[in-house]
JSON list of C-alpha atoms in Angstrom, two decimals:
[
{"chain": "A", "resi": 1, "resn": "GLY", "atom": "CA", "xyz": [-15.12, -41.20, 128.31]},
{"chain": "A", "resi": 2, "resn": "ILE", "atom": "CA", "xyz": [-13.12, -43.33, 130.69]},
{"chain": "A", "resi": 3, "resn": "GLN", "atom": "CA", "xyz": [-9.98, -44.83, 129.17]},
{"chain": "A", "resi": 4, "resn": "VAL", "atom": "CA", "xyz": [-9.57, -48.54, 129.81]},
{"chain": "A", "resi": 5, "resn": "GLU", "atom": "CA", "xyz": [-6.30, -50.26, 129.01]},
{"chain": "A", "resi": 6, "resn": "GLN", "atom": "CA", "xyz": [-5.86, -54.00, 129.15]},
{"chain": "A", "resi": 7, "resn": "SER", "atom": "CA", "xyz": [-2.57, -55.83, 129.12]},
{"chain": "A", "resi": 8, "resn": "PRO", "atom": "CA", "xyz": [-1.13, -57.84, 127.63]},
{"chain": "A", "resi": 9, "resn": "PRO", "atom": "CA", "xyz": [-3.05, -57.68, 124.32]},
{"chain": "A", "resi": 10, "resn": "ASP", "atom": "CA", "xyz": [-2.20, -61.30, 123.58]},
{"chain": "A", "resi": 11, "resn": "LEU", "atom": "CA", "xyz": [-1.19, -64.20, 125.77]},
{"chain": "A", "resi": 12, "resn": "ILE", "atom": "CA", "xyz": [-0.18, -67.71, 124.79]},
{"chain": "A", "resi": 13, "resn": "LEU", "atom": "CA", "xyz": [-0.13, -70.28, 127.56]},
{"chain": "A", "resi": 14, "resn": "GLN", "atom": "CA", "xyz": [0.74, -73.90, 127.90]},
{"chain": "A", "resi": 15, "resn": "GLU", "atom": "CA", "xyz": [-2.01, -75.91, 129.53]},
{"chain": "A", "resi": 16, "resn": "GLY", "atom": "CA", "xyz": [-1.53, -75.88, 133.29]},
{"chain": "A", "resi": 17, "resn": "ALA", "atom": "CA", "xyz": [0.20, -72.50, 133.42]},
{"chain": "A", "resi": 18, "resn": "ASN", "atom": "CA", "xyz": [-0.91, -69.55, 135.52]},
{"chain": "A", "resi": 19, "resn": "SER", "atom": "CA", "xyz": [-1.38, -66.02, 134.25]},
{"chain": "A", "resi": 20, "resn": "THR", "atom": "CA", "xyz": [-2.40, -62.52, 135.26]},
{"chain": "A", "resi": 21, "resn": "LEU", "atom": "CA", "xyz": [-4.38, -60.08, 133.13]},
{"chain": "A", "resi": 22, "resn": "ARG", "atom": "CA", "xyz": [-4.47, -56.42, 133.99]},
{"chain": "A", "resi": 23, "resn": "CYS", "atom": "CA", "xyz": [-7.05, -53.67, 133.50]},
{"chain": "A", "resi": 24, "resn": "ASN", "atom": "CA", "xyz": [-6.15, -50.03, 134.16]},
{"chain": "A", "resi": 25, "resn": "PHE", "atom": "CA", "xyz": [-8.74, -47.27, 134.06]},
{"chain": "A", "resi": 26, "resn": "SER", "atom": "CA", "xyz": [-8.37, -43.52, 133.94]},
{"chain": "A", "resi": 27, "resn": "ASP", "atom": "CA", "xyz": [-11.05, -42.31, 136.36]},
{"chain": "A", "resi": 28, "resn": "SER", "atom": "CA", "xyz": [-12.96, -43.36, 139.42]},
{"chain": "A", "resi": 29, "resn": "VAL", "atom": "CA", "xyz": [-15.68, -45.89, 138.66]},
{"chain": "A", "resi": 30, "resn": "ASN", "atom": "CA", "xyz": [-18.74, -47.33, 140.36]},
{"chain": "A", "resi": 31, "resn": "ASN", "atom": "CA", "xyz": [-18.63, -50.73, 138.73]},
{"chain": "A", "resi": 32, "resn": "LEU", "atom": "CA", "xyz": [-16.13, -53.05, 137.09]},
{"chain": "A", "resi": 33, "resn": "GLN", "atom": "CA", "xyz": [-16.85, -56.32, 135.39]},
{"chain": "A", "resi": 34, "resn": "TRP", "atom": "CA", "xyz": [-14.75, -59.01, 133.73]},
{"chain": "A", "resi": 35, "resn": "PHE", "atom": "CA", "xyz": [-16.11, -60.98, 130.78]},
{"chain": "A", "resi": 36, "resn": "HIS", "atom": "CA", "xyz": [-14.92, -63.91, 128.74]},
{"chain": "A", "resi": 37, "resn": "GLN", "atom": "CA", "xyz": [-15.83, -64.04, 125.08]},
{"chain": "A", "resi": 38, "resn": "ASN", "atom": "CA", "xyz": [-15.56, -67.61, 123.93]},
{"chain": "A", "resi": 39, "resn": "PRO", "atom": "CA", "xyz": [-14.53, -68.66, 120.41]},
{"chain": "A", "resi": 40, "resn": "TRP", "atom": "CA", "xyz": [-18.21, -68.76, 119.43]},
{"chain": "A", "resi": 41, "resn": "GLY", "atom": "CA", "xyz": [-18.65, -65.11, 120.34]},
{"chain": "A", "resi": 42, "resn": "GLN", "atom": "CA", "xyz": [-20.72, -65.50, 123.47]},
{"chain": "A", "resi": 43, "resn": "LEU", "atom": "CA", "xyz": [-19.97, -63.03, 126.27]},
{"chain": "A", "resi": 44, "resn": "ILE", "atom": "CA", "xyz": [-19.95, -64.67, 129.66]},
{"chain": "A", "resi": 45, "resn": "ASN", "atom": "CA", "xyz": [-19.83, -62.91, 133.00]},
{"chain": "A", "resi": 46, "resn": "LEU", "atom": "CA", "xyz": [-16.84, -63.80, 135.11]},
{"chain": "A", "resi": 47, "resn": "PHE", "atom": "CA", "xyz": [-16.79, -61.28, 137.92]},
{"chain": "A", "resi": 48, "resn": "TYR", "atom": "CA", "xyz": [-18.64, -58.23, 139.04]},
{"chain": "A", "resi": 49, "resn": "ILE", "atom": "CA", "xyz": [-15.98, -56.61, 141.19]},
{"chain": "A", "resi": 50, "resn": "PRO", "atom": "CA", "xyz": [-16.02, -52.84, 141.83]},
{"chain": "A", "resi": 51, "resn": "SER", "atom": "CA", "xyz": [-13.57, -53.45, 144.68]},
{"chain": "A", "resi": 52, "resn": "GLY", "atom": "CA", "xyz": [-11.95, -56.23, 146.66]},
{"chain": "A", "resi": 53, "resn": "THR", "atom": "CA", "xyz": [-11.19, -59.81, 145.72]},
{"chain": "A", "resi": 54, "resn": "LYS", "atom": "CA", "xyz": [-13.39, -62.61, 144.46]},
{"chain": "A", "resi": 55, "resn": "GLN", "atom": "CA", "xyz": [-12.70, -66.18, 143.48]},
{"chain": "A", "resi": 56, "resn": "ASN", "atom": "CA", "xyz": [-14.57, -68.63, 141.33]},
{"chain": "A", "resi": 57, "resn": "GLY", "atom": "CA", "xyz": [-12.84, -71.95, 140.84]},
{"chain": "A", "resi": 58, "resn": "ARG", "atom": "CA", "xyz": [-9.58, -71.45, 138.98]},
{"chain": "A", "resi": 59, "resn": "LEU", "atom": "CA", "xyz": [-10.32, -67.79, 138.35]},
{"chain": "A", "resi": 60, "resn": "SER", "atom": "CA", "xyz": [-9.97, -64.93, 140.76]},
{"chain": "A", "resi": 61, "resn": "ALA", "atom": "CA", "xyz": [-10.05, -61.16, 140.46]},
{"chain": "A", "resi": 62, "resn": "THR", "atom": "CA", "xyz": [-8.87, -58.21, 142.50]},
{"chain": "A", "resi": 63, "resn": "THR", "atom": "CA", "xyz": [-9.85, -54.59, 142.04]},
{"chain": "A", "resi": 64, "resn": "VAL", "atom": "CA", "xyz": [-7.98, -51.78, 143.77]},
{"chain": "A", "resi": 65, "resn": "ALA", "atom": "CA", "xyz": [-10.34, -48.92, 143.04]},
{"chain": "A", "resi": 66, "resn": "THR", "atom": "CA", "xyz": [-8.20, -46.26, 144.71]},
{"chain": "A", "resi": 67, "resn": "GLU", "atom": "CA", "xyz": [-5.32, -47.12, 142.35]},
{"chain": "A", "resi": 68, "resn": "ARG", "atom": "CA", "xyz": [-7.59, -47.63, 139.34]},
{"chain": "A", "resi": 69, "resn": "TYR", "atom": "CA", "xyz": [-6.73, -51.14, 138.31]},
{"chain": "A", "resi": 70, "resn": "SER", "atom": "CA", "xyz": [-8.06, -54.65, 138.37]},
{"chain": "A", "resi": 71, "resn": "LEU", "atom": "CA", "xyz": [-6.34, -58.00, 137.93]},
{"chain": "A", "resi": 72, "resn": "LEU", "atom": "CA", "xyz": [-7.74, -61.27, 136.67]},
{"chain": "A", "resi": 73, "resn": "TYR", "atom": "CA", "xyz": [-5.87, -64.43, 137.63]},
{"chain": "A", "resi": 74, "resn": "ILE", "atom": "CA", "xyz": [-6.16, -67.67, 135.73]},
{"chain": "A", "resi": 75, "resn": "SER", "atom": "CA", "xyz": [-4.63, -70.65, 137.47]},
{"chain": "A", "resi": 76, "resn": "SER", "atom": "CA", "xyz": [-3.96, -74.09, 136.00]},
{"chain": "A", "resi": 77, "resn": "SER", "atom": "CA", "xyz": [-5.16, -72.89, 132.60]},
{"chain": "A", "resi": 78, "resn": "GLN", "atom": "CA", "xyz": [-7.15, -75.20, 130.37]},
{"chain": "A", "resi": 79, "resn": "THR", "atom": "CA", "xyz": [-7.82, -75.09, 126.64]},
{"chain": "A", "resi": 80, "resn": "THR", "atom": "CA", "xyz": [-11.39, -74.05, 127.41]},
{"chain": "A", "resi": 81, "resn": "ASP", "atom": "CA", "xyz": [-9.99, -70.82, 128.90]},
{"chain": "A", "resi": 82, "resn": "SER", "atom": "CA", "xyz": [-9.06, -69.66, 125.41]},
{"chain": "A", "resi": 83, "resn": "GLY", "atom": "CA", "xyz": [-10.86, -66.60, 124.13]},
{"chain": "A", "resi": 84, "resn": "VAL", "atom": "CA", "xyz": [-10.89, -62.88, 124.75]},
{"chain": "A", "resi": 85, "resn": "TYR", "atom": "CA", "xyz": [-11.11, -61.41, 128.22]},
{"chain": "A", "resi": 86, "resn": "PHE", "atom": "CA", "xyz": [-12.69, -57.97, 128.51]},
{"chain": "A", "resi": 87, "resn": "CYS", "atom": "CA", "xyz": [-12.74, -55.52, 131.36]},
{"chain": "A", "resi": 88, "resn": "ALA", "atom": "CA", "xyz": [-15.63, -53.02, 131.47]},
{"chain": "A", "resi": 89, "resn": "VAL", "atom": "CA", "xyz": [-16.08, -50.06, 133.79]},
{"chain": "A", "resi": 90, "resn": "GLU", "atom": "CA", "xyz": [-19.06, -47.87, 134.60]},
{"chain": "A", "resi": 91, "resn": "ARG", "atom": "CA", "xyz": [-19.31, -44.51, 136.25]},
{"chain": "A", "resi": 92, "resn": "VAL", "atom": "CA", "xyz": [-22.74, -43.29, 137.26]},
{"chain": "A", "resi": 93, "resn": "ARG", "atom": "CA", "xyz": [-23.30, -39.74, 138.43]},
{"chain": "A", "resi": 94, "resn": "SER", "atom": "CA", "xyz": [-26.39, -37.57, 138.26]},
{"chain": "A", "resi": 95, "resn": "ASN", "atom": "CA", "xyz": [-27.02, -36.73, 134.58]},
{"chain": "A", "resi": 96, "resn": "ASP", "atom": "CA", "xyz": [-23.77, -38.34, 133.56]},
{"chain": "A", "resi": 97, "resn": "TYR", "atom": "CA", "xyz": [-23.24, -41.97, 132.66]},
{"chain": "A", "resi": 98, "resn": "LYS", "atom": "CA", "xyz": [-20.05, -43.42, 131.26]},
{"chain": "A", "resi": 99, "resn": "LEU", "atom": "CA", "xyz": [-19.40, -46.99, 130.26]},
{"chain": "A", "resi": 100, "resn": "SER", "atom": "CA", "xyz": [-16.22, -48.21, 128.60]},
{"chain": "A", "resi": 101, "resn": "PHE", "atom": "CA", "xyz": [-14.78, -51.54, 127.56]},
{"chain": "A", "resi": 102, "resn": "GLY", "atom": "CA", "xyz": [-11.12, -52.32, 127.18]},
{"chain": "A", "resi": 103, "resn": "ALA", "atom": "CA", "xyz": [-9.84, -53.73, 123.91]},
{"chain": "A", "resi": 104, "resn": "GLY", "atom": "CA", "xyz": [-9.43, -57.14, 125.51]},
{"chain": "A", "resi": 105, "resn": "THR", "atom": "CA", "xyz": [-6.70, -59.70, 126.10]},
{"chain": "A", "resi": 106, "resn": "THR", "atom": "CA", "xyz": [-6.71, -62.62, 123.68]},
{"chain": "A", "resi": 107, "resn": "VAL", "atom": "CA", "xyz": [-5.72, -65.79, 125.51]},
{"chain": "A", "resi": 108, "resn": "THR", "atom": "CA", "xyz": [-4.68, -68.95, 123.69]},
{"chain": "A", "resi": 109, "resn": "VAL", "atom": "CA", "xyz": [-4.12, -72.04, 125.80]},
{"chain": "A", "resi": 110, "resn": "ARG", "atom": "CA", "xyz": [-2.25, -74.83, 124.05]},
{"chain": "A", "resi": 111, "resn": "ALA", "atom": "CA", "xyz": [-2.57, -78.47, 124.99]},
{"chain": "B", "resi": 1, "resn": "ASP", "atom": "CA", "xyz": [-37.05, -69.22, 127.58]},
{"chain": "B", "resi": 2, "resn": "ALA", "atom": "CA", "xyz": [-35.63, -67.30, 130.47]},
{"chain": "B", "resi": 3, "resn": "GLY", "atom": "CA", "xyz": [-32.81, -64.88, 129.86]},
{"chain": "B", "resi": 4, "resn": "ILE", "atom": "CA", "xyz": [-32.00, -62.46, 127.10]},
{"chain": "B", "resi": 5, "resn": "THR", "atom": "CA", "xyz": [-32.58, -63.21, 123.44]},
{"chain": "B", "resi": 6, "resn": "GLN", "atom": "CA", "xyz": [-31.80, -61.41, 120.21]},
{"chain": "B", "resi": 7, "resn": "SER", "atom": "CA", "xyz": [-33.29, -61.76, 116.78]},
{"chain": "B", "resi": 8, "resn": "PRO", "atom": "CA", "xyz": [-32.39, -62.26, 114.07]},
{"chain": "B", "resi": 9, "resn": "ARG", "atom": "CA", "xyz": [-29.07, -63.94, 114.79]},
{"chain": "B", "resi": 10, "resn": "TYR", "atom": "CA", "xyz": [-27.82, -63.21, 111.30]},
{"chain": "B", "resi": 11, "resn": "LYS", "atom": "CA", "xyz": [-28.92, -60.53, 108.86]},
{"chain": "B", "resi": 12, "resn": "ILE", "atom": "CA", "xyz": [-27.72, -59.45, 105.45]},
{"chain": "B", "resi": 13, "resn": "THR", "atom": "CA", "xyz": [-29.11, -56.22, 104.06]},
{"chain": "B", "resi": 14, "resn": "GLU", "atom": "CA", "xyz": [-28.29, -53.59, 101.49]},
{"chain": "B", "resi": 15, "resn": "THR", "atom": "CA", "xyz": [-27.12, -50.03, 101.86]},
{"chain": "B", "resi": 16, "resn": "GLY", "atom": "CA", "xyz": [-30.00, -47.64, 102.48]},
{"chain": "B", "resi": 17, "resn": "ARG", "atom": "CA", "xyz": [-32.46, -50.18, 103.85]},
{"chain": "B", "resi": 18, "resn": "GLN", "atom": "CA", "xyz": [-34.02, -49.97, 107.28]},
{"chain": "B", "resi": 19, "resn": "VAL", "atom": "CA", "xyz": [-33.17, -52.78, 109.65]},
{"chain": "B", "resi": 20, "resn": "THR", "atom": "CA", "xyz": [-34.49, -53.50, 113.14]},
{"chain": "B", "resi": 21, "resn": "LEU", "atom": "CA", "xyz": [-32.70, -55.74, 115.59]},
{"chain": "B", "resi": 22, "resn": "MET", "atom": "CA", "xyz": [-34.77, -57.11, 118.43]},
{"chain": "B", "resi": 23, "resn": "CYS", "atom": "CA", "xyz": [-33.81, -57.70, 122.04]},
{"chain": "B", "resi": 24, "resn": "HIS", "atom": "CA", "xyz": [-36.00, -59.34, 124.67]},
{"chain": "B", "resi": 25, "resn": "GLN", "atom": "CA", "xyz": [-35.26, -60.10, 128.31]},
{"chain": "B", "resi": 26, "resn": "THR", "atom": "CA", "xyz": [-37.35, -62.03, 130.80]},
{"chain": "B", "resi": 27, "resn": "TRP", "atom": "CA", "xyz": [-35.77, -60.81, 134.05]},
{"chain": "B", "resi": 28, "resn": "SER", "atom": "CA", "xyz": [-37.56, -57.44, 134.18]},
{"chain": "B", "resi": 29, "resn": "HIS", "atom": "CA", "xyz": [-34.19, -55.74, 134.47]},
{"chain": "B", "resi": 30, "resn": "SER", "atom": "CA", "xyz": [-34.52, -51.99, 134.44]},
{"chain": "B", "resi": 31, "resn": "TYR", "atom": "CA", "xyz": [-31.42, -51.28, 132.34]},
{"chain": "B", "resi": 32, "resn": "MET", "atom": "CA", "xyz": [-30.84, -52.41, 128.79]},
{"chain": "B", "resi": 33, "resn": "PHE", "atom": "CA", "xyz": [-27.95, -51.71, 126.45]},
{"chain": "B", "resi": 34, "resn": "TRP", "atom": "CA", "xyz": [-26.96, -52.00, 122.82]},
{"chain": "B", "resi": 35, "resn": "TYR", "atom": "CA", "xyz": [-23.32, -52.47, 121.81]},
{"chain": "B", "resi": 36, "resn": "ARG", "atom": "CA", "xyz": [-21.51, -53.04, 118.58]},
{"chain": "B", "resi": 37, "resn": "GLN", "atom": "CA", "xyz": [-18.37, -55.10, 118.27]},
{"chain": "B", "resi": 38, "resn": "ASP", "atom": "CA", "xyz": [-16.21, -54.68, 115.22]},
{"chain": "B", "resi": 39, "resn": "LEU", "atom": "CA", "xyz": [-13.67, -57.27, 114.16]},
{"chain": "B", "resi": 40, "resn": "GLY", "atom": "CA", "xyz": [-10.71, -57.24, 116.49]},
{"chain": "B", "resi": 41, "resn": "HIS", "atom": "CA", "xyz": [-12.15, -54.62, 118.80]},
{"chain": "B", "resi": 42, "resn": "GLY", "atom": "CA", "xyz": [-13.89, -54.36, 122.11]},
{"chain": "B", "resi": 43, "resn": "LEU", "atom": "CA", "xyz": [-17.47, -53.32, 122.57]},
{"chain": "B", "resi": 44, "resn": "ARG", "atom": "CA", "xyz": [-18.77, -49.80, 122.07]},
{"chain": "B", "resi": 45, "resn": "LEU", "atom": "CA", "xyz": [-22.00, -48.59, 123.60]},
{"chain": "B", "resi": 46, "resn": "ILE", "atom": "CA", "xyz": [-24.58, -47.35, 121.12]},
{"chain": "B", "resi": 47, "resn": "TYR", "atom": "CA", "xyz": [-27.61, -46.60, 123.31]},
{"chain": "B", "resi": 48, "resn": "TYR", "atom": "CA", "xyz": [-28.85, -47.52, 126.72]},
{"chain": "B", "resi": 49, "resn": "SER", "atom": "CA", "xyz": [-32.12, -47.36, 128.56]},
{"chain": "B", "resi": 50, "resn": "ALA", "atom": "CA", "xyz": [-32.66, -46.94, 132.28]},
{"chain": "B", "resi": 51, "resn": "ALA", "atom": "CA", "xyz": [-36.35, -47.88, 132.17]},
{"chain": "B", "resi": 52, "resn": "ALA", "atom": "CA", "xyz": [-39.31, -48.02, 129.82]},
{"chain": "B", "resi": 53, "resn": "ASP", "atom": "CA", "xyz": [-39.58, -44.78, 127.83]},
{"chain": "B", "resi": 54, "resn": "ILE", "atom": "CA", "xyz": [-36.15, -43.60, 129.02]},
{"chain": "B", "resi": 55, "resn": "THR", "atom": "CA", "xyz": [-33.28, -43.89, 126.56]},
{"chain": "B", "resi": 56, "resn": "ASP", "atom": "CA", "xyz": [-29.97, -42.15, 126.16]},
{"chain": "B", "resi": 57, "resn": "LYS", "atom": "CA", "xyz": [-27.02, -42.05, 123.80]},
{"chain": "B", "resi": 58, "resn": "GLY", "atom": "CA", "xyz": [-23.83, -43.96, 124.31]},
{"chain": "B", "resi": 59, "resn": "GLU", "atom": "CA", "xyz": [-20.49, -43.57, 122.61]},
{"chain": "B", "resi": 60, "resn": "VAL", "atom": "CA", "xyz": [-21.55, -44.23, 118.97]},
{"chain": "B", "resi": 61, "resn": "PRO", "atom": "CA", "xyz": [-25.28, -43.39, 118.51]},
{"chain": "B", "resi": 62, "resn": "ASP", "atom": "CA", "xyz": [-25.21, -41.84, 115.03]},
{"chain": "B", "resi": 63, "resn": "GLY", "atom": "CA", "xyz": [-27.29, -43.73, 112.48]},
{"chain": "B", "resi": 64, "resn": "TYR", "atom": "CA", "xyz": [-29.24, -45.67, 115.11]},
{"chain": "B", "resi": 65, "resn": "VAL", "atom": "CA", "xyz": [-32.62, -45.23, 116.76]},
{"chain": "B", "resi": 66, "resn": "VAL", "atom": "CA", "xyz": [-33.97, -47.04, 119.82]},
{"chain": "B", "resi": 67, "resn": "SER", "atom": "CA", "xyz": [-37.24, -47.26, 121.64]},
{"chain": "B", "resi": 68, "resn": "ARG", "atom": "CA", "xyz": [-38.41, -48.91, 124.80]},
{"chain": "B", "resi": 69, "resn": "SER", "atom": "CA", "xyz": [-42.17, -49.00, 125.17]},
{"chain": "B", "resi": 70, "resn": "LYS", "atom": "CA", "xyz": [-42.02, -52.12, 127.35]},
{"chain": "B", "resi": 71, "resn": "THR", "atom": "CA", "xyz": [-39.49, -53.05, 130.01]},
{"chain": "B", "resi": 72, "resn": "GLU", "atom": "CA", "xyz": [-38.66, -56.36, 128.38]},
{"chain": "B", "resi": 73, "resn": "ASN", "atom": "CA", "xyz": [-38.03, -55.15, 124.81]},
{"chain": "B", "resi": 74, "resn": "PHE", "atom": "CA", "xyz": [-35.35, -52.84, 123.45]},
{"chain": "B", "resi": 75, "resn": "PRO", "atom": "CA", "xyz": [-35.29, -52.76, 119.63]},
{"chain": "B", "resi": 76, "resn": "LEU", "atom": "CA", "xyz": [-32.46, -51.11, 117.72]},
{"chain": "B", "resi": 77, "resn": "THR", "atom": "CA", "xyz": [-33.21, -49.63, 114.29]},
{"chain": "B", "resi": 78, "resn": "LEU", "atom": "CA", "xyz": [-30.77, -48.67, 111.59]},
{"chain": "B", "resi": 79, "resn": "GLU", "atom": "CA", "xyz": [-32.86, -46.19, 109.64]},
{"chain": "B", "resi": 80, "resn": "SER", "atom": "CA", "xyz": [-30.69, -46.24, 106.51]},
{"chain": "B", "resi": 81, "resn": "ALA", "atom": "CA", "xyz": [-28.02, -48.89, 106.79]},
{"chain": "B", "resi": 82, "resn": "THR", "atom": "CA", "xyz": [-24.46, -48.13, 105.72]},
{"chain": "B", "resi": 83, "resn": "ARG", "atom": "CA", "xyz": [-21.52, -50.48, 105.15]},
{"chain": "B", "resi": 84, "resn": "SER", "atom": "CA", "xyz": [-19.78, -49.05, 108.19]},
{"chain": "B", "resi": 85, "resn": "GLN", "atom": "CA", "xyz": [-22.59, -50.49, 110.29]},
{"chain": "B", "resi": 86, "resn": "THR", "atom": "CA", "xyz": [-21.53, -54.02, 109.41]},
{"chain": "B", "resi": 87, "resn": "SER", "atom": "CA", "xyz": [-20.79, -55.44, 112.83]},
{"chain": "B", "resi": 88, "resn": "VAL", "atom": "CA", "xyz": [-21.88, -57.82, 115.56]},
{"chain": "B", "resi": 89, "resn": "TYR", "atom": "CA", "xyz": [-24.51, -56.26, 117.78]},
{"chain": "B", "resi": 90, "resn": "PHE", "atom": "CA", "xyz": [-24.97, -57.28, 121.38]},
{"chain": "B", "resi": 91, "resn": "CYS", "atom": "CA", "xyz": [-27.83, -56.47, 123.66]},
{"chain": "B", "resi": 92, "resn": "ALA", "atom": "CA", "xyz": [-27.41, -56.59, 127.43]},
{"chain": "B", "resi": 93, "resn": "SER", "atom": "CA", "xyz": [-29.47, -55.99, 130.54]},
{"chain": "B", "resi": 94, "resn": "SER", "atom": "CA", "xyz": [-28.82, -55.33, 134.19]},
{"chain": "B", "resi": 95, "resn": "GLU", "atom": "CA", "xyz": [-30.70, -54.51, 137.35]},
{"chain": "B", "resi": 96, "resn": "SER", "atom": "CA", "xyz": [-30.01, -51.43, 139.39]},
{"chain": "B", "resi": 97, "resn": "GLN", "atom": "CA", "xyz": [-30.68, -49.90, 142.75]},
{"chain": "B", "resi": 98, "resn": "GLY", "atom": "CA", "xyz": [-30.20, -46.16, 142.66]},
{"chain": "B", "resi": 99, "resn": "ILE", "atom": "CA", "xyz": [-26.81, -45.53, 141.12]},
{"chain": "B", "resi": 100, "resn": "PHE", "atom": "CA", "xyz": [-25.67, -49.00, 142.10]},
{"chain": "B", "resi": 101, "resn": "ARG", "atom": "CA", "xyz": [-25.88, -51.35, 139.16]},
{"chain": "B", "resi": 102, "resn": "TRP", "atom": "CA", "xyz": [-25.59, -55.09, 139.12]},
{"chain": "B", "resi": 103, "resn": "GLU", "atom": "CA", "xyz": [-23.71, -57.04, 136.53]},
{"chain": "B", "resi": 104, "resn": "GLN", "atom": "CA", "xyz": [-24.69, -56.99, 132.87]},
{"chain": "B", "resi": 105, "resn": "PHE", "atom": "CA", "xyz": [-25.90, -60.09, 131.09]},
{"chain": "B", "resi": 106, "resn": "PHE", "atom": "CA", "xyz": [-25.46, -60.34, 127.36]},
{"chain": "B", "resi": 107, "resn": "GLY", "atom": "CA", "xyz": [-27.54, -61.78, 124.57]},
{"chain": "B", "resi": 108, "resn": "PRO", "atom": "CA", "xyz": [-26.01, -64.08, 121.94]},
{"chain": "B", "resi": 109, "resn": "GLY", "atom": "CA", "xyz": [-25.45, -61.29, 119.42]},
{"chain": "B", "resi": 110, "resn": "THR", "atom": "CA", "xyz": [-26.70, -60.46, 115.93]},
{"chain": "B", "resi": 111, "resn": "ARG", "atom": "CA", "xyz": [-24.24, -60.55, 113.06]},
{"chain": "B", "resi": 112, "resn": "LEU", "atom": "CA", "xyz": [-25.26, -57.84, 110.59]},
{"chain": "B", "resi": 113, "resn": "THR", "atom": "CA", "xyz": [-23.74, -57.47, 107.14]},
{"chain": "B", "resi": 114, "resn": "VAL", "atom": "CA", "xyz": [-24.55, -54.42, 105.03]},
{"chain": "B", "resi": 115, "resn": "LEU", "atom": "CA", "xyz": [-23.73, -54.86, 101.34]}
]
């Protein structure tokens, strides 16, 4: 399968701080998605971003597909940003489908 | 309710019993997925389905069976549950256009404990 590495594994932030999460992947992919798993276990879509840059409020993401990485930026962090952030990649080719999740970055935002 | 639902939300069973986890989506998405998430780990794909009557194995299919007779339903069956199958199970769905796939949407999860 495709290897997906997320860094850092853990991140502790003071409320109001900015941070960058990274996702590296080992092969070319068709799709990349960022998720947030909240403390109650629900997985929430953040970005669908196979390439380029997107922004949604205080969050933004950039994927550089040719260099096989994606970055998730959290600005002015809030306690509600706490949880685990996952990166997932898909590669679809005829008769071959690969989907892999990273192990996640656990973010704790302290008031 | 619109969206993707899973039932039951919690299940306790015993080793050797058969268990079926249900997943239902109202969007008519062509693709559906089953994942398991073990404590402290990311998600691993068990099975996926590209359309009704089309299913295929993911990363960890052993011990599981799926079917998809209708587009909106994708049940996952543990034919003879083992303790190693204690996990949280997530169902997801997504639309697609050729090889281009839109984002996945996840159900709330089913927490399964096998004693």
